[in-house]
mmCIF file of C-alpha atoms in Angstrom:
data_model
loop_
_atom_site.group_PDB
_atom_site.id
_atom_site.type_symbol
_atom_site.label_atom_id
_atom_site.label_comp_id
_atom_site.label_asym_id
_atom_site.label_seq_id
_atom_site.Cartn_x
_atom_site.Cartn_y
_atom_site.Cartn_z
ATOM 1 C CA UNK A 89 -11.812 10.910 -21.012
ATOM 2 C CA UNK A 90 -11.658 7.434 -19.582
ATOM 3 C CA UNK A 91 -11.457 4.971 -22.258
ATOM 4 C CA UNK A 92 -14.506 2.781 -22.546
ATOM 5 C CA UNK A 93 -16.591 4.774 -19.935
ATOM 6 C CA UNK A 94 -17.006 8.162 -21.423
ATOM 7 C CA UNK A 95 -16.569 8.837 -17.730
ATOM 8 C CA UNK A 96 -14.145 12.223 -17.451
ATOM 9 C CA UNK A 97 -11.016 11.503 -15.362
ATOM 10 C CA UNK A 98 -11.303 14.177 -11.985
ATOM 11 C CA UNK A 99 -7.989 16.855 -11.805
ATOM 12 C CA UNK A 100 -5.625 15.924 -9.082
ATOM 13 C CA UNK A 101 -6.322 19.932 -7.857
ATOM 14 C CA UNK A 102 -10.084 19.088 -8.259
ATOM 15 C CA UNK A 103 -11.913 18.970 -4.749
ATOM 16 C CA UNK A 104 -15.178 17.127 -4.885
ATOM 17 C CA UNK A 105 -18.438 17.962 -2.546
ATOM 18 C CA UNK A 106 -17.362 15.202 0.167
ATOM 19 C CA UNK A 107 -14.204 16.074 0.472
ATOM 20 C CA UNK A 108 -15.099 20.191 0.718
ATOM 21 C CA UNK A 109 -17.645 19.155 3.830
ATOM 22 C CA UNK A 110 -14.087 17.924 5.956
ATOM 23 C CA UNK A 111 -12.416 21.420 5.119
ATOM 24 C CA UNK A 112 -14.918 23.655 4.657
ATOM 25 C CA UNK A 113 -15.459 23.748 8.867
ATOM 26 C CA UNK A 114 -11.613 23.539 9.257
ATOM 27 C CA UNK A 115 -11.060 27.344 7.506
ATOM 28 C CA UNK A 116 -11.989 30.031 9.858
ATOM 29 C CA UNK A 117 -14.418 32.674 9.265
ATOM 30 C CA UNK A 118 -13.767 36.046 8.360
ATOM 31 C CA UNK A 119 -16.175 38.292 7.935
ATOM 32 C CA UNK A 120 -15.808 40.998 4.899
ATOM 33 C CA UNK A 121 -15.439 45.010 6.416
ATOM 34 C CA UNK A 122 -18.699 46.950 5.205
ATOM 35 C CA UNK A 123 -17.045 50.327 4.872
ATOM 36 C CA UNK A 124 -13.858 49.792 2.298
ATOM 37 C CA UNK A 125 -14.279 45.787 1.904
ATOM 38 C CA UNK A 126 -12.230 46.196 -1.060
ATOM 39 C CA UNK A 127 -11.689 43.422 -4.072
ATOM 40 C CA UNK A 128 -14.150 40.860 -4.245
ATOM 41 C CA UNK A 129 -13.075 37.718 -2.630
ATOM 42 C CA UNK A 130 -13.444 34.437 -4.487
ATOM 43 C CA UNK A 131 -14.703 31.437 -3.329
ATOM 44 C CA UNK A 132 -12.744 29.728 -0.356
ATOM 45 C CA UNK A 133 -13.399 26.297 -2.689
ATOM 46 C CA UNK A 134 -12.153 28.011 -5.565
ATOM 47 C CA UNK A 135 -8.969 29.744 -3.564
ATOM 48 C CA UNK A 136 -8.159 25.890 -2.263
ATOM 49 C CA UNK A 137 -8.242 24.818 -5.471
ATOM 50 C CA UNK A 138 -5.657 27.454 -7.065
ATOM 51 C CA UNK A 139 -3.535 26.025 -4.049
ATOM 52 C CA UNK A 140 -3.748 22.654 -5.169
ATOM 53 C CA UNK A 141 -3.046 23.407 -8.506
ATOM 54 C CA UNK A 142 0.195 25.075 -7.971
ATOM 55 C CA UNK A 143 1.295 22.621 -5.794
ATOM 56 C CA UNK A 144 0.758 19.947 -7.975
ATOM 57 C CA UNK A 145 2.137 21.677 -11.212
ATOM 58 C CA UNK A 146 4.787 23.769 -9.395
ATOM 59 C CA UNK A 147 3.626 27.008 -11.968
ATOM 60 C CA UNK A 148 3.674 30.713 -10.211
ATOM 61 C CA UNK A 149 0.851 31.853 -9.070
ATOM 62 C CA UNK A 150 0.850 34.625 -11.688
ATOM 63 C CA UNK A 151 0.307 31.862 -14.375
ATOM 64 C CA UNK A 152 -2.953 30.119 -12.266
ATOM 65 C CA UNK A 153 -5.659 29.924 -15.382
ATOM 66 C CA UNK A 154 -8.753 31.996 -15.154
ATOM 67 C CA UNK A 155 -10.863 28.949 -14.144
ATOM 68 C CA UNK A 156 -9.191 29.410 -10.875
ATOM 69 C CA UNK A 157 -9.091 32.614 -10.137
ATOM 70 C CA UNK A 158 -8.386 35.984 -11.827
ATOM 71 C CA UNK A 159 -5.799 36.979 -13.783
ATOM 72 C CA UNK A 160 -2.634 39.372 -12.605
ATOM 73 C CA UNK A 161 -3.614 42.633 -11.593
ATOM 74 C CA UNK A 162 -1.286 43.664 -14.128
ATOM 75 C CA UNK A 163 -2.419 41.840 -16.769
ATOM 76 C CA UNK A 164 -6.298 42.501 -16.049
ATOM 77 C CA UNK A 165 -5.857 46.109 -15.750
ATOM 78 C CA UNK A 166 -4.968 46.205 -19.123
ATOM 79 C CA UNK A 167 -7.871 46.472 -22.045
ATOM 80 C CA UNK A 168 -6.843 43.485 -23.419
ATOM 81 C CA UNK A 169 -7.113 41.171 -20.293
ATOM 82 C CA UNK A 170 -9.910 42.860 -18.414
ATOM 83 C CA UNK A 171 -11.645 42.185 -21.921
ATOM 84 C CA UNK A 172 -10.755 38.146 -20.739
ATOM 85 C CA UNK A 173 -11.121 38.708 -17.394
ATOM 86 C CA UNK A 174 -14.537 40.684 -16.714
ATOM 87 C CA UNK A 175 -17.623 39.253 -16.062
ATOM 88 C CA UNK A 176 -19.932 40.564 -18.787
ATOM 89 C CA UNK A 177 -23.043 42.230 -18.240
ATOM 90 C CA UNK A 178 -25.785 43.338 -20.613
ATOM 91 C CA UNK A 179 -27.174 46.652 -19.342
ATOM 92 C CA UNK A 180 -30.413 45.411 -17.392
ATOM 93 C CA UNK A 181 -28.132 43.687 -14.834
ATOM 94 C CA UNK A 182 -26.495 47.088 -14.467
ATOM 95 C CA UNK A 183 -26.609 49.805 -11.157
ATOM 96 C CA UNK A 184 -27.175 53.408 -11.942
ATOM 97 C CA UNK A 185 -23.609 54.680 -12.228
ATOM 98 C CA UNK A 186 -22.248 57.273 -10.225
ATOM 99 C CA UNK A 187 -19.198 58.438 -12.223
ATOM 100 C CA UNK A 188 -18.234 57.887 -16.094
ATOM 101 C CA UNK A 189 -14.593 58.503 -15.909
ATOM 102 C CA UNK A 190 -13.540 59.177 -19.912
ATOM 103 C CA UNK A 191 -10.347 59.025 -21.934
ATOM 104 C CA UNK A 192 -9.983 62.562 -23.995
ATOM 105 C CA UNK A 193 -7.641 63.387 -26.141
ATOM 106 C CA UNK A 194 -8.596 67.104 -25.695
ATOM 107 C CA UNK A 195 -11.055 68.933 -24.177
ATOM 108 C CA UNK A 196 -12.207 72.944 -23.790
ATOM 109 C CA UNK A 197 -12.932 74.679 -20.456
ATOM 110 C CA UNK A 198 -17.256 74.416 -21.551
ATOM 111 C CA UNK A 199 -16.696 70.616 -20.842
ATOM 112 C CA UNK A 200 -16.630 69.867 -24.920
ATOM 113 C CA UNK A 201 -14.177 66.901 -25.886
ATOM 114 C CA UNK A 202 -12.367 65.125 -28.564
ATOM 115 C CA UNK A 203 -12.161 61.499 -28.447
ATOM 116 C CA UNK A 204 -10.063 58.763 -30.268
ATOM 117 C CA UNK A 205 -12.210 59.017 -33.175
ATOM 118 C CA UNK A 206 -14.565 55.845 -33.109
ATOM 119 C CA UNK A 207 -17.106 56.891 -31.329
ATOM 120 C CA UNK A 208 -17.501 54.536 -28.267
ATOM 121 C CA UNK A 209 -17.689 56.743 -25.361
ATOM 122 C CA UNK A 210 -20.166 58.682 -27.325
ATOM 123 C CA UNK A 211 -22.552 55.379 -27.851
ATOM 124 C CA UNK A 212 -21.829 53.941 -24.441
ATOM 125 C CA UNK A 213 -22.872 57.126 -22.502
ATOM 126 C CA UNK A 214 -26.557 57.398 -25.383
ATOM 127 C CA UNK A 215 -26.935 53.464 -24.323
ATOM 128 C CA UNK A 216 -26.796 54.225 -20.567
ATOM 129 C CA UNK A 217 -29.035 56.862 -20.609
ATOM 130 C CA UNK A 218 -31.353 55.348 -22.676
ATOM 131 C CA UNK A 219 -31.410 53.025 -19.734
ATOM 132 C CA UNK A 220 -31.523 55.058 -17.574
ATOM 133 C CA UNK A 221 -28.505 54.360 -16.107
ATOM 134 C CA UNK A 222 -26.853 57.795 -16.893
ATOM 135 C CA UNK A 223 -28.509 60.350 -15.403
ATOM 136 C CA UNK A 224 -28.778 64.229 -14.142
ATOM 137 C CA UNK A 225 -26.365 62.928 -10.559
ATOM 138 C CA UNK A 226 -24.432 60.971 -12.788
ATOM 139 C CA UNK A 227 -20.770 62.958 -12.874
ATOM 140 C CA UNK A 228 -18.829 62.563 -15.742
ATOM 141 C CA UNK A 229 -14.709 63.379 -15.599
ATOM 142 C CA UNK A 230 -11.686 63.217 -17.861
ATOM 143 C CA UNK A 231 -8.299 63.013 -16.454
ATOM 144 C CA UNK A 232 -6.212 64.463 -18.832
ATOM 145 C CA UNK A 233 -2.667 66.516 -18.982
ATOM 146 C CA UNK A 234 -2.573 70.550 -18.679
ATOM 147 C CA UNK A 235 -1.364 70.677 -22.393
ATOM 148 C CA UNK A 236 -4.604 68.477 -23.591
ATOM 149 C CA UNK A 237 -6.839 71.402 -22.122
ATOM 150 C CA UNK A 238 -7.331 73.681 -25.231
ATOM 151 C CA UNK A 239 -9.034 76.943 -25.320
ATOM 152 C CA UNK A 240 -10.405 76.572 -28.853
ATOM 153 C CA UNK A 241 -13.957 75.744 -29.501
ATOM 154 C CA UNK A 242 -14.840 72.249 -30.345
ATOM 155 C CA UNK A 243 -17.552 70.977 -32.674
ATOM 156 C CA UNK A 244 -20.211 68.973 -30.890
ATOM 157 C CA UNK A 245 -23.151 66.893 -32.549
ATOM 158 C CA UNK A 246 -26.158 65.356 -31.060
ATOM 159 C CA UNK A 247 -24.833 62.677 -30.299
ATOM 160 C CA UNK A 248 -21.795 63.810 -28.126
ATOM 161 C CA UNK A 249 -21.962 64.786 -24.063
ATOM 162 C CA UNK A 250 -19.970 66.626 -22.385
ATOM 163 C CA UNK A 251 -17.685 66.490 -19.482
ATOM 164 C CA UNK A 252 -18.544 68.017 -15.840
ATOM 165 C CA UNK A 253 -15.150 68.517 -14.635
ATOM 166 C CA UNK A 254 -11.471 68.137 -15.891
ATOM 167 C CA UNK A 255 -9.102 66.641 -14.021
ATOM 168 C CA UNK A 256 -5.162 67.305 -14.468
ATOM 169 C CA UNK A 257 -2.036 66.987 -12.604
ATOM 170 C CA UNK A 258 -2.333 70.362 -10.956
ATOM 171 C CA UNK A 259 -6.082 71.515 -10.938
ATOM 172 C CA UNK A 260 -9.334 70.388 -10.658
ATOM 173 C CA UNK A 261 -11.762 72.174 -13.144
ATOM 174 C CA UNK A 262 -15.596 72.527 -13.023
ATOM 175 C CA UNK A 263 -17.279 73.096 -16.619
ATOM 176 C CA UNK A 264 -21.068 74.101 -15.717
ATOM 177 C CA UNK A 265 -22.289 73.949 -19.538
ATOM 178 C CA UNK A 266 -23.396 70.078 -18.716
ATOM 179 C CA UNK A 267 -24.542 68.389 -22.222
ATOM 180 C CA UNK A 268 -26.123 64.667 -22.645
ATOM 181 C CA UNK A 269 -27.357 62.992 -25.763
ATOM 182 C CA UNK A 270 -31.017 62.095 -25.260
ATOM 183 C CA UNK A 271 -29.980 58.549 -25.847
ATOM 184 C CA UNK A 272 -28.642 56.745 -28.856
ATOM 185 C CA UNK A 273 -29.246 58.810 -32.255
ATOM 186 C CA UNK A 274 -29.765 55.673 -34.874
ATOM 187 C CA UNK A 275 -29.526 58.216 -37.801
ATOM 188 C CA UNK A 276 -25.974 58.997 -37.043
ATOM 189 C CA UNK A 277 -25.079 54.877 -36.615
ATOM 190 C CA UNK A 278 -24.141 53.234 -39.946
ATOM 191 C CA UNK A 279 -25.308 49.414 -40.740
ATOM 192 C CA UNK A 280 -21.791 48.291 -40.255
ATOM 193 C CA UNK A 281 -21.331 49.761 -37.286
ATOM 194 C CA UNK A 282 -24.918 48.617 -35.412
ATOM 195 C CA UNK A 283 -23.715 44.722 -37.219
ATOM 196 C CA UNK A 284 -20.600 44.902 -34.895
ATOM 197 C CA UNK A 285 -21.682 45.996 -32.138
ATOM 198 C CA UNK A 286 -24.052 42.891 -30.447
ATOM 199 C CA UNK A 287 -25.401 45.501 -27.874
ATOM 200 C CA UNK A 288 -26.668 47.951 -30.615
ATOM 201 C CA UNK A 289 -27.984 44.929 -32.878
ATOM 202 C CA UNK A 290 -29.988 43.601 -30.387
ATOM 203 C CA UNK A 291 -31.699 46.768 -29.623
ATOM 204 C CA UNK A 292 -32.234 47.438 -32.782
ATOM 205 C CA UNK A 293 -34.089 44.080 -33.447
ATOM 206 C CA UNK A 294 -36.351 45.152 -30.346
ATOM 207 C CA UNK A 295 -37.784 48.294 -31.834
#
């Protein structure tokens, strides 16, 4: 801040409204391709600005803060920085979803699975087709390794689905005995676990 004005001092990188009108006509217009348009752009404003910015500061590109664009591919890929990155949305902004692709840490030829243990697949799928959002053309696939494919049965409660095909490094397998929880089973959710989860808290205080 400005001393005595409370007024905030503009970024040398910062480009104001009269200044965009000058540019804005300069930059030529490229339409996006309707069949593979790939990533998202950003904002031409907001892609001038990240050029400012590192011209001014002199920092690589890969260290441009979030205000300014995303983060590295790298970096945002990872569950840690997409959890930065991502725009989050509550499920009634959500499209019905075509494919749930699933981390496994085993699964049987029926389409039965074994997660990590916590349970989050398992409540994400109940919440999505509680809303409708998971449903009967909705295909659900875990890429695993040959040697995670196990032949043994494996336990299943109400609350788990199961997987339509299995994908590893050499085949492709169908599993036809499709399963889906009939939404999220609140008997089976503990009070600690509903408290940190905002998602499940909130519905809870709609009932």
């Amino acid at each position: 801040m400005i001393r005595g004005c409370g007024v905030a001092r503009p970024k040398l990188w910062d480009v104001d409204d009269e200044l965009w009108a000058l540019i804005e006509p300069l930059l030529p217009k490229v339409e996006r391709r309707v069949r593979h348009p790939g990533r998202k752009w950003h904002p031409d404003r907001l892609v001038f600005q990240g050029i400012l910015f590192v011209l001014h500061t002199g920092i690589a590109w890969e260290h441009l803060p979030q205000e300014l664009g995303s983060a590295p591919a790298g970096e945002a890929a990872e569950k840690k920085g997409a959890a930065q990155v991502a725009r989050r949305v509550g499920v009634e902004a959500m499209r019905p979803i075509d494919i749930v692709v699933c981390g496994s840490v085993a699964v049987n030829r029926s389409g039965a699975r074994i997660g990590k243990g916590a349970g989050y697949s398992d409540l994400e799928v109940a919440l999505l087709v509680e809303a409708g959002l998971v449903t009967e053309s909705t295909v659900i696939v875990a890429p695993v390794h040959a040697l995670q494919v196990v032949e043994d049965e494996i336990p299943e409660t109400e609350h788990d689905f199961s997987v339509d095909y299995i994908v590893t490094p050499d085949e492709v397998l169908r599993c036809t005995d499709r399963r889906r929880p009939p939404g999220l089973v609140w008997n089976d959710l503990t009070a600690e676990k509903i408290a940190a989860i905002p998602v499940l808290a909130a519905q809870q205080r709609a009932w």
